[in-house]
Amino acid sequence: VALLEADVALPVVRDFVEKVTEQAVGAQVLKSVTPGQQVVEIVNDALVEMLGAEQSDLNLAVAPPAIIMMIGLQGSGKTTTTAKIAKMLKAKQGKKVLMASLDVNRPAAQEQLATLGSQTEVATLPIVQGQMPVDIAKRAMQAAKLQGFDVLILDTAGRLHNKSDLMAELSKVKRVVEKVSPINEVLLVIDATTGQNGLQQAKIFTECVDVTGIVLTKLDGSAKGGVALAIEAELGVP
């Protein structure tokens, strides 16, 4: 019940309960703990294993600039997450980061990233009015190479996963960038408050572009983010 309330998909919950039951029944109870404590430990170990026992770090150990592409639905928190990741890379890893907004659809989206850039003291690509996403991506790549940036983060426009033309644009941007340099990370930003729908989003975006990681946002509300377990179980994306 706790897992279902936390937005974990029913098939995943069933598999999990079966697995834990199998391990718990007949488990030797250690003298130092109660059976209840032993079950809690079995559940904990199974959850860790299910989410992926290995820690997955961003793959940035390449000839600079390493490229991170941010994708996701409108309003999922991509632009804010872009700035958070950039700030973390700068502060904790000493990376020189350039952020570029490819969002020409949402009013003031590029200005929002520029504002976040000045707040976090991270460079942003200068805005050229009227440029299309593919051209902005090309200009960002040039700037990152010429100015010696370690990491380039491309913040793409939010798109509805059921709009084929927008998904096609995403594939095109990715192809254009990869002609020049491989993309190291494609991070799908999912709003945790969308619950079970997050798995469906992950499936469709993964079919369109090779998603390498999932970022869950808005976990400061009542959402528990259990969809992460479903995504890991079904798609194996960290």
mmCIF file of N, CA, C and O in Angstrom, residues 72-175:
data_model
loop_
_atom_site.group_PDB
_atom_site.id
_atom_site.type_symbol
_atom_site.label_atom_id
_atom_site.label_comp_id
_atom_site.label_asym_id
_atom_site.label_seq_id
_atom_site.Cartn_x
_atom_site.Cartn_y
_atom_site.Cartn_z
ATOM 1 N N GLY A 72 12.133 17.171 -21.874
ATOM 2 C CA GLY A 72 11.001 16.896 -20.990
ATOM 3 C C GLY A 72 9.766 17.677 -21.401
ATOM 4 O O GLY A 72 9.774 18.433 -22.370
ATOM 5 N N LEU A 73 8.697 17.468 -20.643
ATOM 6 C CA LEU A 73 7.437 18.147 -20.927
ATOM 7 C C LEU A 73 7.509 19.618 -20.537
ATOM 8 O O LEU A 73 8.370 20.028 -19.772
ATOM 9 N N GLN A 74 6.546 20.391 -21.058
ATOM 10 C CA GLN A 74 6.443 21.795 -20.662
ATOM 11 C C GLN A 74 6.148 21.869 -19.159
ATOM 12 O O GLN A 74 5.312 21.124 -18.660
ATOM 13 N N GLY A 75 6.873 22.753 -18.479
ATOM 14 C CA GLY A 75 6.586 22.975 -17.060
ATOM 15 C C GLY A 75 7.134 21.924 -16.117
ATOM 16 O O GLY A 75 6.799 21.906 -14.934
ATOM 17 N N SER A 76 8.000 21.044 -16.638
ATOM 18 C CA SER A 76 8.533 19.987 -15.760
ATOM 19 C C SER A 76 9.679 20.494 -14.878
ATOM 20 O O SER A 76 10.034 19.870 -13.889
ATOM 21 N N GLY A 77 10.258 21.628 -15.259
ATOM 22 C CA GLY A 77 11.352 22.193 -14.458
ATOM 23 C C GLY A 77 12.712 22.063 -15.111
ATOM 24 O O GLY A 77 13.734 22.056 -14.426
ATOM 25 N N LYS A 78 12.737 21.984 -16.445
ATOM 26 C CA LYS A 78 14.013 21.798 -17.163
ATOM 27 C C LYS A 78 14.987 22.959 -16.981
ATOM 28 O O LYS A 78 16.172 22.753 -16.732
ATOM 29 N N THR A 79 14.457 24.189 -17.134
ATOM 30 C CA THR A 79 15.345 25.358 -17.095
ATOM 31 C C THR A 79 15.958 25.532 -15.710
ATOM 32 O O THR A 79 17.164 25.757 -15.576
ATOM 33 N N THR A 80 15.147 25.381 -14.682
ATOM 34 C CA THR A 80 15.644 25.483 -13.301
ATOM 35 C C THR A 80 16.657 24.374 -13.030
ATOM 36 O O THR A 80 17.704 24.609 -12.414
ATOM 37 N N THR A 81 16.348 23.156 -13.507
ATOM 38 C CA THR A 81 17.252 22.014 -13.294
ATOM 39 C C THR A 81 18.574 22.232 -14.029
ATOM 40 O O THR A 81 19.641 21.875 -13.523
ATOM 41 N N THR A 82 18.507 22.823 -15.220
ATOM 42 C CA THR A 82 19.721 23.139 -15.995
ATOM 43 C C THR A 82 20.651 24.010 -15.150
ATOM 44 O O THR A 82 21.847 23.722 -15.025
ATOM 45 N N ALA A 83 20.077 25.056 -14.545
ATOM 46 C CA ALA A 83 20.890 25.969 -13.728
ATOM 47 C C ALA A 83 21.423 25.280 -12.472
ATOM 48 O O ALA A 83 22.558 25.507 -12.053
ATOM 49 N N LYS A 84 20.603 24.397 -11.891
ATOM 50 C CA LYS A 84 21.042 23.678 -10.678
ATOM 51 C C LYS A 84 22.226 22.759 -10.991
ATOM 52 O O LYS A 84 23.200 22.690 -10.232
ATOM 53 N N ILE A 85 22.119 22.032 -12.110
ATOM 54 C CA ILE A 85 23.211 21.113 -12.494
ATOM 55 C C ILE A 85 24.474 21.918 -12.814
ATOM 56 O O ILE A 85 25.580 21.557 -12.400
ATOM 57 N N ALA A 86 24.296 23.035 -13.539
ATOM 58 C CA ALA A 86 25.445 23.883 -13.894
ATOM 59 C C ALA A 86 26.137 24.406 -12.641
ATOM 60 O O ALA A 86 27.368 24.374 -12.526
ATOM 61 N N LYS A 87 25.339 24.858 -11.675
ATOM 62 C CA LYS A 87 25.900 25.393 -10.424
ATOM 63 C C LYS A 87 26.651 24.299 -9.666
ATOM 64 O O LYS A 87 27.734 24.533 -9.127
ATOM 65 N N MET A 88 26.061 23.103 -9.634
ATOM 66 C CA MET A 88 26.693 21.975 -8.934
ATOM 67 C C MET A 88 28.030 21.594 -9.600
ATOM 68 O O MET A 88 29.037 21.383 -8.918
ATOM 69 N N LEU A 89 28.044 21.550 -10.946
ATOM 70 C CA LEU A 89 29.285 21.196 -11.658
ATOM 71 C C LEU A 89 30.378 22.239 -11.437
ATOM 72 O O LEU A 89 31.547 21.914 -11.301
ATOM 73 N N LYS A 90 29.959 23.500 -11.380
ATOM 74 C CA LYS A 90 30.929 24.582 -11.171
ATOM 75 C C LYS A 90 31.473 24.556 -9.740
ATOM 76 O O LYS A 90 32.676 24.603 -9.519
ATOM 77 N N ALA A 91 30.550 24.443 -8.769
ATOM 78 C CA ALA A 91 30.946 24.536 -7.356
ATOM 79 C C ALA A 91 31.683 23.294 -6.876
ATOM 80 O O ALA A 91 32.689 23.390 -6.174
ATOM 81 N N LYS A 92 31.172 22.106 -7.252
ATOM 82 C CA LYS A 92 31.738 20.876 -6.687
ATOM 83 C C LYS A 92 32.836 20.242 -7.531
ATOM 84 O O LYS A 92 33.677 19.519 -7.027
ATOM 85 N N GLN A 93 32.793 20.495 -8.858
ATOM 86 C CA GLN A 93 33.799 19.854 -9.719
ATOM 87 C C GLN A 93 34.699 20.860 -10.425
ATOM 88 O O GLN A 93 35.565 20.485 -11.208
ATOM 89 N N GLY A 94 34.461 22.141 -10.163
ATOM 90 C CA GLY A 94 35.301 23.181 -10.758
ATOM 91 C C GLY A 94 35.211 23.261 -12.272
ATOM 92 O O GLY A 94 36.163 23.675 -12.946
ATOM 93 N N LYS A 95 34.086 22.882 -12.826
ATOM 94 C CA LYS A 95 33.920 22.880 -14.290
ATOM 95 C C LYS A 95 33.543 24.272 -14.792
ATOM 96 O O LYS A 95 32.827 25.019 -14.125
ATOM 97 N N LYS A 96 34.018 24.573 -15.998
ATOM 98 C CA LYS A 96 33.611 25.810 -16.673
ATOM 99 C C LYS A 96 32.413 25.445 -17.548
ATOM 100 O O LYS A 96 32.542 24.660 -18.491
ATOM 101 N N VAL A 97 31.231 25.979 -17.192
ATOM 102 C CA VAL A 97 29.983 25.531 -17.826
ATOM 103 C C VAL A 97 29.339 26.637 -18.649
ATOM 104 O O VAL A 97 29.310 27.801 -18.235
ATOM 105 N N LEU A 98 28.827 26.259 -19.828
ATOM 106 C CA LEU A 98 28.040 27.181 -20.659
ATOM 107 C C LEU A 98 26.628 26.616 -20.787
ATOM 108 O O LEU A 98 26.450 25.430 -21.110
ATOM 109 N N MET A 99 25.623 27.461 -20.498
ATOM 110 C CA MET A 99 24.229 27.033 -20.666
ATOM 111 C C MET A 99 23.652 27.728 -21.901
ATOM 112 O O MET A 99 23.915 28.911 -22.131
ATOM 113 N N ALA A 100 22.864 26.991 -22.678
ATOM 114 C CA ALA A 100 22.241 27.577 -23.869
ATOM 115 C C ALA A 100 20.774 27.169 -23.923
ATOM 116 O O ALA A 100 20.448 25.986 -23.812
ATOM 117 N N SER A 101 19.886 28.160 -24.084
ATOM 118 C CA SER A 101 18.456 27.866 -24.185
ATOM 119 C C SER A 101 18.068 27.705 -25.648
ATOM 120 O O SER A 101 18.300 28.588 -26.470
ATOM 121 N N LEU A 102 17.479 26.541 -25.967
ATOM 122 C CA LEU A 102 16.995 26.276 -27.323
ATOM 123 C C LEU A 102 15.479 26.461 -27.399
ATOM 124 O O LEU A 102 14.842 26.058 -28.365
ATOM 125 N N ASP A 103 14.930 27.075 -26.350
ATOM 126 C CA ASP A 103 13.476 27.198 -26.252
ATOM 127 C C ASP A 103 13.006 28.509 -26.886
ATOM 128 O O ASP A 103 13.112 29.577 -26.282
ATOM 129 N N VAL A 104 12.485 28.418 -28.116
ATOM 130 C CA VAL A 104 11.980 29.619 -28.793
ATOM 131 C C VAL A 104 10.446 29.668 -28.733
ATOM 132 O O VAL A 104 9.823 30.565 -29.277
ATOM 133 N N ASN A 105 9.840 28.684 -28.067
ATOM 134 C CA ASN A 105 8.373 28.598 -28.024
ATOM 135 C C ASN A 105 7.785 29.352 -26.825
ATOM 136 O O ASN A 105 6.818 30.083 -26.955
ATOM 137 N N ARG A 106 8.384 29.135 -25.649
ATOM 138 C CA ARG A 106 7.809 29.720 -24.430
ATOM 139 C C ARG A 106 8.281 31.162 -24.285
ATOM 140 O O ARG A 106 9.482 31.423 -24.372
ATOM 141 N N PRO A 107 7.370 32.098 -24.055
ATOM 142 C CA PRO A 107 7.781 33.497 -23.901
ATOM 143 C C PRO A 107 8.814 33.662 -22.781
ATOM 144 O O PRO A 107 8.648 33.105 -21.699
ATOM 145 N N ALA A 108 9.873 34.379 -23.082
ATOM 146 C CA ALA A 108 10.933 34.714 -22.102
ATOM 147 C C ALA A 108 11.683 33.505 -21.540
ATOM 148 O O ALA A 108 12.351 33.613 -20.520
ATOM 149 N N ALA A 109 11.616 32.365 -22.229
ATOM 150 C CA ALA A 109 12.348 31.186 -21.748
ATOM 151 C C ALA A 109 13.857 31.425 -21.768
ATOM 152 O O ALA A 109 14.571 31.078 -20.822
ATOM 153 N N GLN A 110 14.343 32.043 -22.848
ATOM 154 C CA GLN A 110 15.782 32.304 -22.959
ATOM 155 C C GLN A 110 16.231 33.335 -21.921
ATOM 156 O O GLN A 110 17.303 33.208 -21.334
ATOM 157 N N GLU A 111 15.359 34.318 -21.678
ATOM 158 C CA GLU A 111 15.672 35.334 -20.662
ATOM 159 C C GLU A 111 15.712 34.710 -19.266
ATOM 160 O O GLU A 111 16.509 35.092 -18.423
ATOM 161 N N GLN A 112 14.834 33.717 -19.037
ATOM 162 C CA GLN A 112 14.804 33.043 -17.728
ATOM 163 C C GLN A 112 16.145 32.359 -17.460
ATOM 164 O O GLN A 112 16.706 32.471 -16.367
ATOM 165 N N LEU A 113 16.674 31.668 -18.478
ATOM 166 C CA LEU A 113 17.964 30.979 -18.297
ATOM 167 C C LEU A 113 19.084 32.000 -18.077
ATOM 168 O O LEU A 113 19.976 31.782 -17.250
ATOM 169 N N ALA A 114 19.009 33.120 -18.811
ATOM 170 C CA ALA A 114 20.022 34.173 -18.647
ATOM 171 C C ALA A 114 20.003 34.729 -17.219
ATOM 172 O O ALA A 114 21.051 34.959 -16.605
ATOM 173 N N THR A 115 18.794 34.914 -16.672
ATOM 174 C CA THR A 115 18.653 35.411 -15.295
ATOM 175 C C THR A 115 19.230 34.408 -14.299
ATOM 176 O O THR A 115 19.969 34.775 -13.379
ATOM 177 N N LEU A 116 18.893 33.127 -14.500
ATOM 178 C CA LEU A 116 19.422 32.086 -13.617
ATOM 179 C C LEU A 116 20.950 32.009 -13.733
ATOM 180 O O LEU A 116 21.648 31.760 -12.752
ATOM 181 N N GLY A 117 21.448 32.240 -14.948
ATOM 182 C CA GLY A 117 22.900 32.236 -15.169
ATOM 183 C C GLY A 117 23.589 33.323 -14.375
ATOM 184 O O GLY A 117 24.629 33.090 -13.744
ATOM 185 N N SER A 118 22.999 34.529 -14.361
ATOM 186 C CA SER A 118 23.633 35.620 -13.606
ATOM 187 C C SER A 118 23.526 35.374 -12.099
ATOM 188 O O SER A 118 24.426 35.707 -11.338
ATOM 189 N N GLN A 119 22.424 34.733 -11.668
ATOM 190 C CA GLN A 119 22.265 34.423 -10.234
ATOM 191 C C GLN A 119 23.284 33.378 -9.772
ATOM 192 O O GLN A 119 23.782 33.438 -8.649
ATOM 193 N N THR A 120 23.567 32.406 -10.623
ATOM 194 C CA THR A 120 24.478 31.314 -10.247
ATOM 195 C C THR A 120 25.913 31.566 -10.718
ATOM 196 O O THR A 120 26.803 30.759 -10.486
ATOM 197 N N GLU A 121 26.100 32.706 -11.421
ATOM 198 C CA GLU A 121 27.415 33.067 -11.987
ATOM 199 C C GLU A 121 27.926 31.998 -12.947
ATOM 200 O O GLU A 121 29.095 31.598 -12.914
ATOM 201 N N VAL A 122 27.005 31.522 -13.795
ATOM 202 C CA VAL A 122 27.347 30.549 -14.848
ATOM 203 C C VAL A 122 27.062 31.217 -16.195
ATOM 204 O O VAL A 122 26.036 31.888 -16.354
ATOM 205 N N ALA A 123 27.965 31.046 -17.153
ATOM 206 C CA ALA A 123 27.820 31.703 -18.468
ATOM 207 C C ALA A 123 26.612 31.156 -19.234
ATOM 208 O O ALA A 123 26.319 29.961 -19.186
ATOM 209 N N THR A 124 25.911 32.061 -19.931
ATOM 210 C CA THR A 124 24.832 31.631 -20.831
ATOM 211 C C THR A 124 25.126 32.163 -22.231
ATOM 212 O O THR A 124 25.744 33.217 -22.387
ATOM 213 N N LEU A 125 24.674 31.428 -23.226
ATOM 214 C CA LEU A 125 24.872 31.836 -24.617
ATOM 215 C C LEU A 125 24.063 33.110 -24.880
ATOM 216 O O LEU A 125 22.873 33.157 -24.560
ATOM 217 N N PRO A 126 24.687 34.148 -25.469
ATOM 218 C CA PRO A 126 23.934 35.371 -25.760
ATOM 219 C C PRO A 126 22.717 35.072 -26.652
ATOM 220 O O PRO A 126 22.779 34.214 -27.528
ATOM 221 N N ILE A 127 21.619 35.782 -26.386
ATOM 222 C CA ILE A 127 20.376 35.545 -27.133
ATOM 223 C C ILE A 127 20.417 36.282 -28.466
ATOM 224 O O ILE A 127 20.756 37.461 -28.529
ATOM 225 N N VAL A 128 20.100 35.561 -29.542
ATOM 226 C CA VAL A 128 19.940 36.175 -30.868
ATOM 227 C C VAL A 128 18.487 35.964 -31.264
ATOM 228 O O VAL A 128 18.053 34.832 -31.475
ATOM 229 N N GLN A 129 17.727 37.052 -31.323
ATOM 230 C CA GLN A 129 16.293 36.942 -31.614
ATOM 231 C C GLN A 129 16.067 36.317 -33.001
ATOM 232 O O GLN A 129 16.778 36.613 -33.945
ATOM 233 N N GLY A 130 15.049 35.455 -33.069
ATOM 234 C CA GLY A 130 14.645 34.892 -34.365
ATOM 235 C C GLY A 130 15.398 33.637 -34.788
ATOM 236 O O GLY A 130 15.082 33.047 -35.815
ATOM 237 N N GLN A 131 16.420 33.240 -34.021
ATOM 238 C CA GLN A 131 17.154 32.014 -34.381
ATOM 239 C C GLN A 131 16.348 30.777 -34.004
ATOM 240 O O GLN A 131 15.682 30.755 -32.973
ATOM 241 N N MET A 132 16.425 29.733 -34.847
ATOM 242 C CA MET A 132 15.714 28.491 -34.577
ATOM 243 C C MET A 132 16.581 27.572 -33.715
ATOM 244 O O MET A 132 17.814 27.720 -33.690
ATOM 245 N N PRO A 133 15.950 26.582 -33.026
ATOM 246 C CA PRO A 133 16.698 25.715 -32.101
ATOM 247 C C PRO A 133 17.958 25.070 -32.694
ATOM 248 O O PRO A 133 19.005 25.045 -32.040
ATOM 249 N N VAL A 134 17.866 24.585 -33.931
ATOM 250 C CA VAL A 134 19.022 23.911 -34.545
ATOM 251 C C VAL A 134 20.192 24.885 -34.699
ATOM 252 O O VAL A 134 21.348 24.542 -34.425
ATOM 253 N N ASP A 135 19.877 26.129 -35.121
ATOM 254 C CA ASP A 135 20.940 27.134 -35.300
ATOM 255 C C ASP A 135 21.540 27.562 -33.964
ATOM 256 O O ASP A 135 22.746 27.807 -33.865
ATOM 257 N N ILE A 136 20.670 27.654 -32.952
ATOM 258 C CA ILE A 136 21.172 28.011 -31.611
ATOM 259 C C ILE A 136 22.130 26.924 -31.125
ATOM 260 O O ILE A 136 23.196 27.210 -30.575
ATOM 261 N N ALA A 137 21.766 25.659 -31.361
ATOM 262 C CA ALA A 137 22.612 24.536 -30.934
ATOM 263 C C ALA A 137 23.984 24.604 -31.615
ATOM 264 O O ALA A 137 25.025 24.424 -30.963
ATOM 265 N N LYS A 138 23.978 24.897 -32.917
ATOM 266 C CA LYS A 138 25.256 25.002 -33.659
ATOM 267 C C LYS A 138 26.114 26.129 -33.083
ATOM 268 O O LYS A 138 27.320 25.976 -32.884
ATOM 269 N N ARG A 139 25.464 27.279 -32.818
ATOM 270 C CA ARG A 139 26.197 28.441 -32.281
ATOM 271 C C ARG A 139 26.747 28.133 -30.884
ATOM 272 O O ARG A 139 27.879 28.504 -30.538
ATOM 273 N N ALA A 140 25.970 27.404 -30.094
ATOM 274 C CA ALA A 140 26.406 27.038 -28.733
ATOM 275 C C ALA A 140 27.632 26.133 -28.782
ATOM 276 O O ALA A 140 28.574 26.291 -27.998
ATOM 277 N N MET A 141 27.620 25.184 -29.735
ATOM 278 C CA MET A 141 28.757 24.259 -29.868
ATOM 279 C C MET A 141 30.031 25.028 -30.226
ATOM 280 O O MET A 141 31.097 24.778 -29.666
ATOM 281 N N GLN A 142 29.883 25.955 -31.177
ATOM 282 C CA GLN A 142 31.043 26.757 -31.592
ATOM 283 C C GLN A 142 31.596 27.555 -30.417
ATOM 284 O O GLN A 142 32.797 27.553 -30.154
ATOM 285 N N ALA A 143 30.687 28.234 -29.715
ATOM 286 C CA ALA A 143 31.098 29.077 -28.581
ATOM 287 C C ALA A 143 31.792 28.247 -27.506
ATOM 288 O O ALA A 143 32.824 28.647 -26.957
ATOM 289 N N ALA A 144 31.227 27.061 -27.213
ATOM 290 C CA ALA A 144 31.806 26.202 -26.161
ATOM 291 C C ALA A 144 33.216 25.750 -26.529
ATOM 292 O O ALA A 144 34.111 25.715 -25.681
ATOM 293 N N LYS A 145 33.409 25.436 -27.829
ATOM 294 C CA LYS A 145 34.746 24.982 -28.265
ATOM 295 C C LYS A 145 35.742 26.134 -28.266
ATOM 296 O O LYS A 145 36.847 26.007 -27.740
ATOM 297 N N LEU A 146 35.330 27.254 -28.869
ATOM 298 C CA LEU A 146 36.242 28.395 -29.011
ATOM 299 C C LEU A 146 36.631 28.991 -27.663
ATOM 300 O O LEU A 146 37.757 29.434 -27.478
ATOM 301 N N GLN A 147 35.693 28.991 -26.718
ATOM 302 C CA GLN A 147 35.958 29.654 -25.430
ATOM 303 C C GLN A 147 36.394 28.683 -24.338
ATOM 304 O O GLN A 147 36.489 29.052 -23.170
ATOM 305 N N GLY A 148 36.662 27.442 -24.721
ATOM 306 C CA GLY A 148 37.249 26.479 -23.786
ATOM 307 C C GLY A 148 36.378 26.062 -22.620
ATOM 308 O O GLY A 148 36.856 25.923 -21.489
ATOM 309 N N PHE A 149 35.086 25.862 -22.884
ATOM 310 C CA PHE A 149 34.192 25.404 -21.812
ATOM 311 C C PHE A 149 34.345 23.888 -21.622
ATOM 312 O O PHE A 149 34.556 23.155 -22.588
ATOM 313 N N ASP A 150 34.215 23.437 -20.355
ATOM 314 C CA ASP A 150 34.296 21.994 -20.053
ATOM 315 C C ASP A 150 32.979 21.300 -20.371
ATOM 316 O O ASP A 150 32.952 20.156 -20.809
ATOM 317 N N VAL A 151 31.872 22.005 -20.070
ATOM 318 C CA VAL A 151 30.541 21.399 -20.217
ATOM 319 C C VAL A 151 29.597 22.381 -20.909
ATOM 320 O O VAL A 151 29.595 23.573 -20.589
ATOM 321 N N LEU A 152 28.811 21.858 -21.859
ATOM 322 C CA LEU A 152 27.760 22.652 -22.503
ATOM 323 C C LEU A 152 26.422 21.995 -22.178
ATOM 324 O O LEU A 152 26.236 20.803 -22.424
ATOM 325 N N ILE A 153 25.506 22.765 -21.585
ATOM 326 C CA ILE A 153 24.173 22.221 -21.283
ATOM 327 C C ILE A 153 23.157 22.874 -22.212
ATOM 328 O O ILE A 153 23.013 24.099 -22.225
ATOM 329 N N LEU A 154 22.474 22.038 -23.007
ATOM 330 C CA LEU A 154 21.462 22.526 -23.943
ATOM 331 C C LEU A 154 20.080 22.336 -23.321
ATOM 332 O O LEU A 154 19.646 21.208 -23.080
ATOM 333 N N ASP A 155 19.411 23.448 -23.065
ATOM 334 C CA ASP A 155 18.076 23.414 -22.452
ATOM 335 C C ASP A 155 17.039 23.494 -23.574
ATOM 336 O O ASP A 155 16.799 24.570 -24.118
ATOM 337 N N THR A 156 16.452 22.357 -23.940
ATOM 338 C CA THR A 156 15.507 22.338 -25.069
ATOM 339 C C THR A 156 14.112 22.792 -24.624
ATOM 340 O O THR A 156 13.810 22.808 -23.434
ATOM 341 N N ALA A 157 13.288 23.109 -25.615
ATOM 342 C CA ALA A 157 11.919 23.546 -25.320
ATOM 343 C C ALA A 157 11.107 22.381 -24.777
ATOM 344 O O ALA A 157 11.279 21.238 -25.199
ATOM 345 N N GLY A 158 10.220 22.693 -23.832
ATOM 346 C CA GLY A 158 9.305 21.663 -23.334
ATOM 347 C C GLY A 158 8.371 21.242 -24.443
ATOM 348 O O GLY A 158 7.966 22.050 -25.268
ATOM 349 N N ARG A 159 8.065 19.961 -24.485
ATOM 350 C CA ARG A 159 7.171 19.491 -25.555
ATOM 351 C C ARG A 159 6.233 18.435 -25.019
ATOM 352 O O ARG A 159 6.557 17.731 -24.068
ATOM 353 N N LEU A 160 5.064 18.348 -25.620
ATOM 354 C CA LEU A 160 4.121 17.302 -25.238
ATOM 355 C C LEU A 160 4.536 16.025 -25.941
ATOM 356 O O LEU A 160 4.807 16.033 -27.140
ATOM 357 N N HIS A 161 4.610 14.915 -25.184
ATOM 358 C CA HIS A 161 5.118 13.667 -25.762
ATOM 359 C C HIS A 161 4.194 13.078 -26.819
ATOM 360 O O HIS A 161 4.570 12.167 -27.531
ATOM 361 N N ASN A 162 2.954 13.607 -26.934
ATOM 362 C CA ASN A 162 2.055 13.082 -27.967
ATOM 363 C C ASN A 162 2.002 13.979 -29.200
ATOM 364 O O ASN A 162 1.199 13.780 -30.090
ATOM 365 N N LYS A 163 2.899 14.987 -29.275
ATOM 366 C CA LYS A 163 2.961 15.855 -30.451
ATOM 367 C C LYS A 163 4.155 15.421 -31.314
ATOM 368 O O LYS A 163 5.306 15.700 -30.985
ATOM 369 N N SER A 164 3.861 14.741 -32.416
ATOM 370 C CA SER A 164 4.932 14.122 -33.216
ATOM 371 C C SER A 164 5.881 15.158 -33.830
ATOM 372 O O SER A 164 7.078 14.913 -33.953
ATOM 373 N N ASP A 165 5.351 16.349 -34.210
ATOM 374 C CA ASP A 165 6.229 17.346 -34.841
ATOM 375 C C ASP A 165 7.271 17.870 -33.846
ATOM 376 O O ASP A 165 8.436 18.075 -34.202
ATOM 377 N N LEU A 166 6.860 18.058 -32.583
ATOM 378 C CA LEU A 166 7.791 18.533 -31.567
ATOM 379 C C LEU A 166 8.833 17.469 -31.229
ATOM 380 O O LEU A 166 10.008 17.769 -31.016
ATOM 381 N N MET A 167 8.388 16.208 -31.197
ATOM 382 C CA MET A 167 9.328 15.112 -30.907
ATOM 383 C C MET A 167 10.336 14.979 -32.065
ATOM 384 O O MET A 167 11.508 14.695 -31.854
ATOM 385 N N ALA A 168 9.848 15.218 -33.291
ATOM 386 C CA ALA A 168 10.740 15.142 -34.467
ATOM 387 C C ALA A 168 11.796 16.243 -34.403
ATOM 388 O O ALA A 168 12.961 16.026 -34.753
ATOM 389 N N GLU A 169 11.391 17.425 -33.918
ATOM 390 C CA GLU A 169 12.341 18.540 -33.785
ATOM 391 C C GLU A 169 13.456 18.174 -32.804
ATOM 392 O O GLU A 169 14.630 18.477 -33.028
ATOM 393 N N LEU A 170 13.074 17.480 -31.738
ATOM 394 C CA LEU A 170 14.038 17.049 -30.725
ATOM 395 C C LEU A 170 15.087 16.116 -31.348
ATOM 396 O O LEU A 170 16.286 16.278 -31.138
ATOM 397 N N SER A 171 14.612 15.151 -32.143
ATOM 398 C CA SER A 171 15.516 14.215 -32.827
ATOM 399 C C SER A 171 16.458 14.963 -33.761
ATOM 400 O O SER A 171 17.643 14.648 -33.871
ATOM 401 N N LYS A 172 15.907 15.995 -34.446
ATOM 402 C CA LYS A 172 16.707 16.762 -35.407
ATOM 403 C C LYS A 172 17.834 17.515 -34.703
ATOM 404 O O LYS A 172 18.982 17.510 -35.152
ATOM 405 N N VAL A 173 17.490 18.163 -33.584
ATOM 406 C CA VAL A 173 18.507 18.900 -32.810
ATOM 407 C C VAL A 173 19.616 17.937 -32.384
ATOM 408 O O VAL A 173 20.807 18.233 -32.515
ATOM 409 N N LYS A 174 19.210 16.760 -31.906
ATOM 410 C CA LYS A 174 20.186 15.768 -31.444
ATOM 411 C C LYS A 174 21.109 15.331 -32.600
ATOM 412 O O LYS A 174 22.319 15.243 -32.445
ATOM 413 N N ARG A 175 20.506 15.096 -33.771
ATOM 414 C CA ARG A 175 21.305 14.667 -34.944
ATOM 415 C C ARG A 175 22.309 15.740 -35.352
ATOM 416 O O ARG A 175 23.471 15.445 -35.646
#
